[in-house]
PDB file of C-alpha atoms in Angstrom:
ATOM      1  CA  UNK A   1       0.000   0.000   0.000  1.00 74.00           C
ATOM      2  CA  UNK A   2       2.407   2.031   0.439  1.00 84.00           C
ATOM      3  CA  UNK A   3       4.465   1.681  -2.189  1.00 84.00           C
ATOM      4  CA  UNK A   4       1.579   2.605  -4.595  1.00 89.00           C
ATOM      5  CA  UNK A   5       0.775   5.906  -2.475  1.00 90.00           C
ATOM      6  CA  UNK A   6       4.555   6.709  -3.153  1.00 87.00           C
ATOM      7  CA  UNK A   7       4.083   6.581  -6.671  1.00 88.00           C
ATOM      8  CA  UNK A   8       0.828   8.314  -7.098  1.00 92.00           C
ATOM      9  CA  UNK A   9       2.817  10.947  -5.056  1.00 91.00           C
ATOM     10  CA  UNK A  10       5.472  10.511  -7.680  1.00 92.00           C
ATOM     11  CA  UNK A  11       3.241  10.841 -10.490  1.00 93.00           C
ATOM     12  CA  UNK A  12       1.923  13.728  -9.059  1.00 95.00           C
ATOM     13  CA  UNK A  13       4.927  15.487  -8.305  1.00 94.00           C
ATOM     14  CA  UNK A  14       6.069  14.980 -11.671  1.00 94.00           C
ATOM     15  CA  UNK A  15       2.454  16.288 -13.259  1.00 96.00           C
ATOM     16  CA  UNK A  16       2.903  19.610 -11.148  1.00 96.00           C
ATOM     17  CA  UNK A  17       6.068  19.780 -12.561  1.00 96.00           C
ATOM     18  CA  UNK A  18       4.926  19.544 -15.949  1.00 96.00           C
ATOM     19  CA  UNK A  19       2.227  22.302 -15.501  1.00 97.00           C
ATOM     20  CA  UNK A  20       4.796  24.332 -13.900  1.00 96.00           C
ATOM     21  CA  UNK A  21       7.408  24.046 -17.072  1.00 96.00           C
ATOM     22  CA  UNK A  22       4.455  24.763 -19.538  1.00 97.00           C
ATOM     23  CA  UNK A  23       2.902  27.921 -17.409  1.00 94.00           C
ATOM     24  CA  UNK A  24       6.721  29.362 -17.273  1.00 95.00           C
ATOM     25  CA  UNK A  25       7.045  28.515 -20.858  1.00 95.00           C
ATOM     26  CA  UNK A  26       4.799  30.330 -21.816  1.00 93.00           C
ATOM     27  CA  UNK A  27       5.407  33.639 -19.878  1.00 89.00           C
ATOM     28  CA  UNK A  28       8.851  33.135 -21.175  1.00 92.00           C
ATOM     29  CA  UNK A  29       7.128  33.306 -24.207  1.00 91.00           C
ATOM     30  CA  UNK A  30       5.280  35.815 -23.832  1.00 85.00           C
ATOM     31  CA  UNK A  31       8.455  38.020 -22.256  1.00 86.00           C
ATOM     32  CA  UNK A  32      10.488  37.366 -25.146  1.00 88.00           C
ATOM     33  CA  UNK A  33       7.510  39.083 -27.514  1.00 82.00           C
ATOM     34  CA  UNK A  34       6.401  41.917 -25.744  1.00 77.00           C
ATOM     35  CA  UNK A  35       9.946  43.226 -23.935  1.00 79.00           C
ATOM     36  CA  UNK A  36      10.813  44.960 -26.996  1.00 80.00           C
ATOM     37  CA  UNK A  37       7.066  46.538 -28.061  1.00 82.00           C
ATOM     38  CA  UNK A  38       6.912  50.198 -28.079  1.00 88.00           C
ATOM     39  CA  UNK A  39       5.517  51.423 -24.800  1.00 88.00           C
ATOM     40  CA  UNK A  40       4.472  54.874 -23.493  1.00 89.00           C
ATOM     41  CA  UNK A  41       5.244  55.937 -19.806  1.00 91.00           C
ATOM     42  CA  UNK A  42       1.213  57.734 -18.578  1.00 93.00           C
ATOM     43  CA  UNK A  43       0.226  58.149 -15.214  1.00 92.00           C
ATOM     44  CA  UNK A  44      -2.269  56.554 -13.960  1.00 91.00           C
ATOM     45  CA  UNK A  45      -4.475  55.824 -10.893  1.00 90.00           C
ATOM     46  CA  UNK A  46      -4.924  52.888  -8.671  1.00 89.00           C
ATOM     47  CA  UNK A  47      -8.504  52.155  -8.252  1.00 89.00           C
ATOM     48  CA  UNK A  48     -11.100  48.992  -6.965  1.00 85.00           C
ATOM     49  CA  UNK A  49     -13.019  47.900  -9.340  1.00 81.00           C
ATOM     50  CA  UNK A  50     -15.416  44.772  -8.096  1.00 82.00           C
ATOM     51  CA  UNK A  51     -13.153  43.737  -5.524  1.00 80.00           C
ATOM     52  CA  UNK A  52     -10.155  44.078  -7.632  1.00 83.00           C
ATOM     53  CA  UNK A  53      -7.428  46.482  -7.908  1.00 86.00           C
ATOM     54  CA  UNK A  54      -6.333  48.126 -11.358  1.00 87.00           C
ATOM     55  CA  UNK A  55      -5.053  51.157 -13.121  1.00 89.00           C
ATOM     56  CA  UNK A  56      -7.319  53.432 -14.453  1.00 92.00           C
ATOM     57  CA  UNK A  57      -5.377  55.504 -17.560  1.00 93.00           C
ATOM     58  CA  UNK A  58      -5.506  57.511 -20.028  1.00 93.00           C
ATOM     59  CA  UNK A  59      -4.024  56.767 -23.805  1.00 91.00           C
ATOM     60  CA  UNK A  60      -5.286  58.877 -26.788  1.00 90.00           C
ATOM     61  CA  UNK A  61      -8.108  60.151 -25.415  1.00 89.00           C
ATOM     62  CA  UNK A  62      -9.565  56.927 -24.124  1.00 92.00           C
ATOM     63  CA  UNK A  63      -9.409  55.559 -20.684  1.00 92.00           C
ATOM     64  CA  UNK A  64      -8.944  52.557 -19.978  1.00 91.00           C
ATOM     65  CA  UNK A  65      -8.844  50.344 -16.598  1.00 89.00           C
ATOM     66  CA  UNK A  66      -6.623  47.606 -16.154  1.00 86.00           C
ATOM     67  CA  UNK A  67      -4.310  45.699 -13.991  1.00 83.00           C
ATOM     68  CA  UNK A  68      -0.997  45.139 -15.371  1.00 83.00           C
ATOM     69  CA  UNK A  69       0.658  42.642 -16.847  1.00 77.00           C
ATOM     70  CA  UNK A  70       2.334  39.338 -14.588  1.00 66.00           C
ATOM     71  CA  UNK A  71       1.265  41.082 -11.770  1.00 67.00           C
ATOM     72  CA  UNK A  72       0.165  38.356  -9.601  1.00 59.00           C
ATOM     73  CA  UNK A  73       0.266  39.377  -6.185  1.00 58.00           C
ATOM     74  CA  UNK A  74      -1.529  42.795  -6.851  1.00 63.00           C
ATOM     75  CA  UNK A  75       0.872  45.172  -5.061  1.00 72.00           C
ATOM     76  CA  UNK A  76       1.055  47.548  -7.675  1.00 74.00           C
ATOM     77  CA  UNK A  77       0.642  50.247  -5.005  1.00 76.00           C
ATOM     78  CA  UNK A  78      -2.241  51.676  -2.547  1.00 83.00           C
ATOM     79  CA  UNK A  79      -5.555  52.801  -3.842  1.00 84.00           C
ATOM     80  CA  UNK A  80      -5.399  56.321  -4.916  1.00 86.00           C
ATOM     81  CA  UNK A  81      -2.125  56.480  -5.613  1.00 88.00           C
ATOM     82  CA  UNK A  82      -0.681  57.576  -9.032  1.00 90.00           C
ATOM     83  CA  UNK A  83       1.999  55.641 -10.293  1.00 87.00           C
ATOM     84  CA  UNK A  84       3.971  55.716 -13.978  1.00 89.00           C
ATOM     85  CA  UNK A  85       2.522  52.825 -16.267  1.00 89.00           C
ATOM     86  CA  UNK A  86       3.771  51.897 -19.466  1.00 89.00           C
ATOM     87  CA  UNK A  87       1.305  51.592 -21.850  1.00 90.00           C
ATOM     88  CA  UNK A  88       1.563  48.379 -24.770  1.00 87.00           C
ATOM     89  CA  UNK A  89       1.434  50.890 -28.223  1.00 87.00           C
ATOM     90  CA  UNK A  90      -0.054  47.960 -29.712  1.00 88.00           C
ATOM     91  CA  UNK A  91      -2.499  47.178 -27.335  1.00 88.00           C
ATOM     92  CA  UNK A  92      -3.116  49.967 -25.121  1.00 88.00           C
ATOM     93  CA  UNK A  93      -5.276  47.246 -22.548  1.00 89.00           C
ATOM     94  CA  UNK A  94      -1.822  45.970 -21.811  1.00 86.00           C
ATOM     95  CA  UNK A  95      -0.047  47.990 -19.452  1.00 86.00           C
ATOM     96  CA  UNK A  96       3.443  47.473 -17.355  1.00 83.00           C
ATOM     97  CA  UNK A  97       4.536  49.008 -14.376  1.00 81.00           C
ATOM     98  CA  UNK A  98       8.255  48.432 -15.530  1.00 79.00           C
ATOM     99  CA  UNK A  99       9.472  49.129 -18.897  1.00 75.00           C
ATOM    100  CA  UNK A 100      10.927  46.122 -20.118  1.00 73.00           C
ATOM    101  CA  UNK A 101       7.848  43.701 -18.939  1.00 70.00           C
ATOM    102  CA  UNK A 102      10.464  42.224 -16.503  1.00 78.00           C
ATOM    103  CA  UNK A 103       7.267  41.162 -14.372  1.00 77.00           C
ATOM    104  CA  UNK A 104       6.688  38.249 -16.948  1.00 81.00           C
ATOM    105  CA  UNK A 105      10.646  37.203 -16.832  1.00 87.00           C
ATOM    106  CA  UNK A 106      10.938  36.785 -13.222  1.00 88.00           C
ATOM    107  CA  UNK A 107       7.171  34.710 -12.809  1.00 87.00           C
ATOM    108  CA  UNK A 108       8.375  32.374 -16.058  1.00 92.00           C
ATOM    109  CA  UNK A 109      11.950  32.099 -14.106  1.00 94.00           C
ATOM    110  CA  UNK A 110      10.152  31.762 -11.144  1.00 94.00           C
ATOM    111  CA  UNK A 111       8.189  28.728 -12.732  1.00 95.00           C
ATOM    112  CA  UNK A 112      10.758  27.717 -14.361  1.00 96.00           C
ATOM    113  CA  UNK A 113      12.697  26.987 -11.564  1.00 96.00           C
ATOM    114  CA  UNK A 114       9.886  25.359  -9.637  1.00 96.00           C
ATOM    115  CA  UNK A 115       9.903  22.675 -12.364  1.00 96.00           C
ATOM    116  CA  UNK A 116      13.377  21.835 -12.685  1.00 96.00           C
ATOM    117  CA  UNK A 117      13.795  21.560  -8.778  1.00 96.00           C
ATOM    118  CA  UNK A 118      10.661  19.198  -8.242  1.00 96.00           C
ATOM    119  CA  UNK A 119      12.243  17.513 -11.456  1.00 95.00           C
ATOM    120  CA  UNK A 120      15.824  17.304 -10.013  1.00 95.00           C
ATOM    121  CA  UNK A 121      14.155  15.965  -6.686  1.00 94.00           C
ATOM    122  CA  UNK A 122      12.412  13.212  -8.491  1.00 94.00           C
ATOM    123  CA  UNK A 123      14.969  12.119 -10.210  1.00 94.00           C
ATOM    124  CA  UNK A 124      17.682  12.099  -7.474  1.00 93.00           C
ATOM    125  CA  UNK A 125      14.841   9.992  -5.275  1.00 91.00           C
ATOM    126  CA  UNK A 126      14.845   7.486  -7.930  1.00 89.00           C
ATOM    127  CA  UNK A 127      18.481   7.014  -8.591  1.00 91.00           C
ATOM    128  CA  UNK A 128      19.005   6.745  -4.409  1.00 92.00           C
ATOM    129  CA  UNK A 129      16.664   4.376  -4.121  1.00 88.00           C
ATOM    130  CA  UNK A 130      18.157   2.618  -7.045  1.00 87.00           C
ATOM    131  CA  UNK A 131      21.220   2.670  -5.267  1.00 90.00           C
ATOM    132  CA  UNK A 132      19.961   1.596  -2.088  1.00 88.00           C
ATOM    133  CA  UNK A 133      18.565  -1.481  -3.489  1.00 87.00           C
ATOM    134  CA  UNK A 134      21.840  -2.280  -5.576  1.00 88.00           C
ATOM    135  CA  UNK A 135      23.732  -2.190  -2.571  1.00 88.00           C
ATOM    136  CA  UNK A 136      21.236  -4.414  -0.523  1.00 87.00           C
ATOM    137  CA  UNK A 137      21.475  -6.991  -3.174  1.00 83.00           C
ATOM    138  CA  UNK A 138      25.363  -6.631  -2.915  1.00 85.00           C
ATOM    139  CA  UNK A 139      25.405  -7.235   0.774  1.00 83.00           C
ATOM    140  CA  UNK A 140      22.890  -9.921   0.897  1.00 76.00           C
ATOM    141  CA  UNK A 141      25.028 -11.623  -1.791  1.00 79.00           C
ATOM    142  CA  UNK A 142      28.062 -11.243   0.268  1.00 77.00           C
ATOM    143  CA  UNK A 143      26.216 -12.589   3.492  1.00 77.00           C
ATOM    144  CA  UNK A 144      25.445 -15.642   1.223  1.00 77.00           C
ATOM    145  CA  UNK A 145      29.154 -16.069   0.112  1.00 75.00           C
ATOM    146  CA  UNK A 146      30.378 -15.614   3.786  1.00 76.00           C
ATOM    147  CA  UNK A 147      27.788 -18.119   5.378  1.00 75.00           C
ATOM    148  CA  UNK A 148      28.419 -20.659   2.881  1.00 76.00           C
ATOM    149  CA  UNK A 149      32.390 -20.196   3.261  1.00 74.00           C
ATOM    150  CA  UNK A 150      31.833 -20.692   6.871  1.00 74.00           C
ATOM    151  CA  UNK A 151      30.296 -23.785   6.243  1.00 73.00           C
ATOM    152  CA  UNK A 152      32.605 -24.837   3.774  1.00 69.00           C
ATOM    153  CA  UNK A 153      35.521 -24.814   6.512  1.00 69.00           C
ATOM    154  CA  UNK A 154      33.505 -26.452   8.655  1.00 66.00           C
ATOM    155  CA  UNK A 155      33.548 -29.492   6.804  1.00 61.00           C
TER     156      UNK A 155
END
């Protein structure tokens, strides 16, 4: 029984893993195509919109409310404060509240990482335990080799 909860754990592991790789994969992704898109530096205005924070702007005459890109954790600022944004020129819905869309680099890193350590952990569990067994099948054979050259003197 418990051998088969270890390896549903290890399955698991290695599916959260996978999810992990793909979600920083594709903030990566995403990084590596919007870094470089023209942005303009507004100010706008933290707000609450239906229990949410987000920036309300303007950008050519509309205004738009947003949160900004890879920000997870919502601590973009306090409400009523007035931070710089950079505005996507492309997509003005897209806003940053650094210039080079770092926010996506470090959460894909950040992913990234997760993966490769729960991967690295996996793996070095399985080669230990590999080990461990190699070297129990070593011993037992020498206990056999020793027991049956102690009864080989013997007689």
């Amino acid at each position: 029984m418990t051998k088969l909860i270890q390896r549903v754990s290890r399955v698991i592991l290695a599916f959260f893993a996978l999810i992990f790789l793909f979600i920083g994969a594709m903030n990566f992704q995403r990084y590596l195509t919007e870094h470089k898109d023209p942005k303009t530096a507004v100010i706008g205005l933290i707000v609450r919109h239906d229990d949410e924070k987000v920036v309300r702007y303007q950008y050519k005459g509309k205004t738009y409310s947003t949160a900004p890109v890879a920000n997870v954790l919502k601590n973009f600022g306090k409400v009523g404060t007035r931070p710089k944004v950079y505005v996507n020129n492309h997509h003005p819905e897209k806003i940053y509240m650094k210039a080079g869309a770092t926010g996506l680099l470090i959460l894909s890193s950040v992913m990234i990482g997760w993966a490769l350590l729960i991967g690295l952990v996996l793996f070095f569990e399985f080669w230990f335990i590999h080990q461990l067994k190699e070297m129990r099948a070593t011993s037992d054979e020498n206990i056999e080799n020793e027991i049956t050259s102690q009864t080989n003197k013997k007689e």
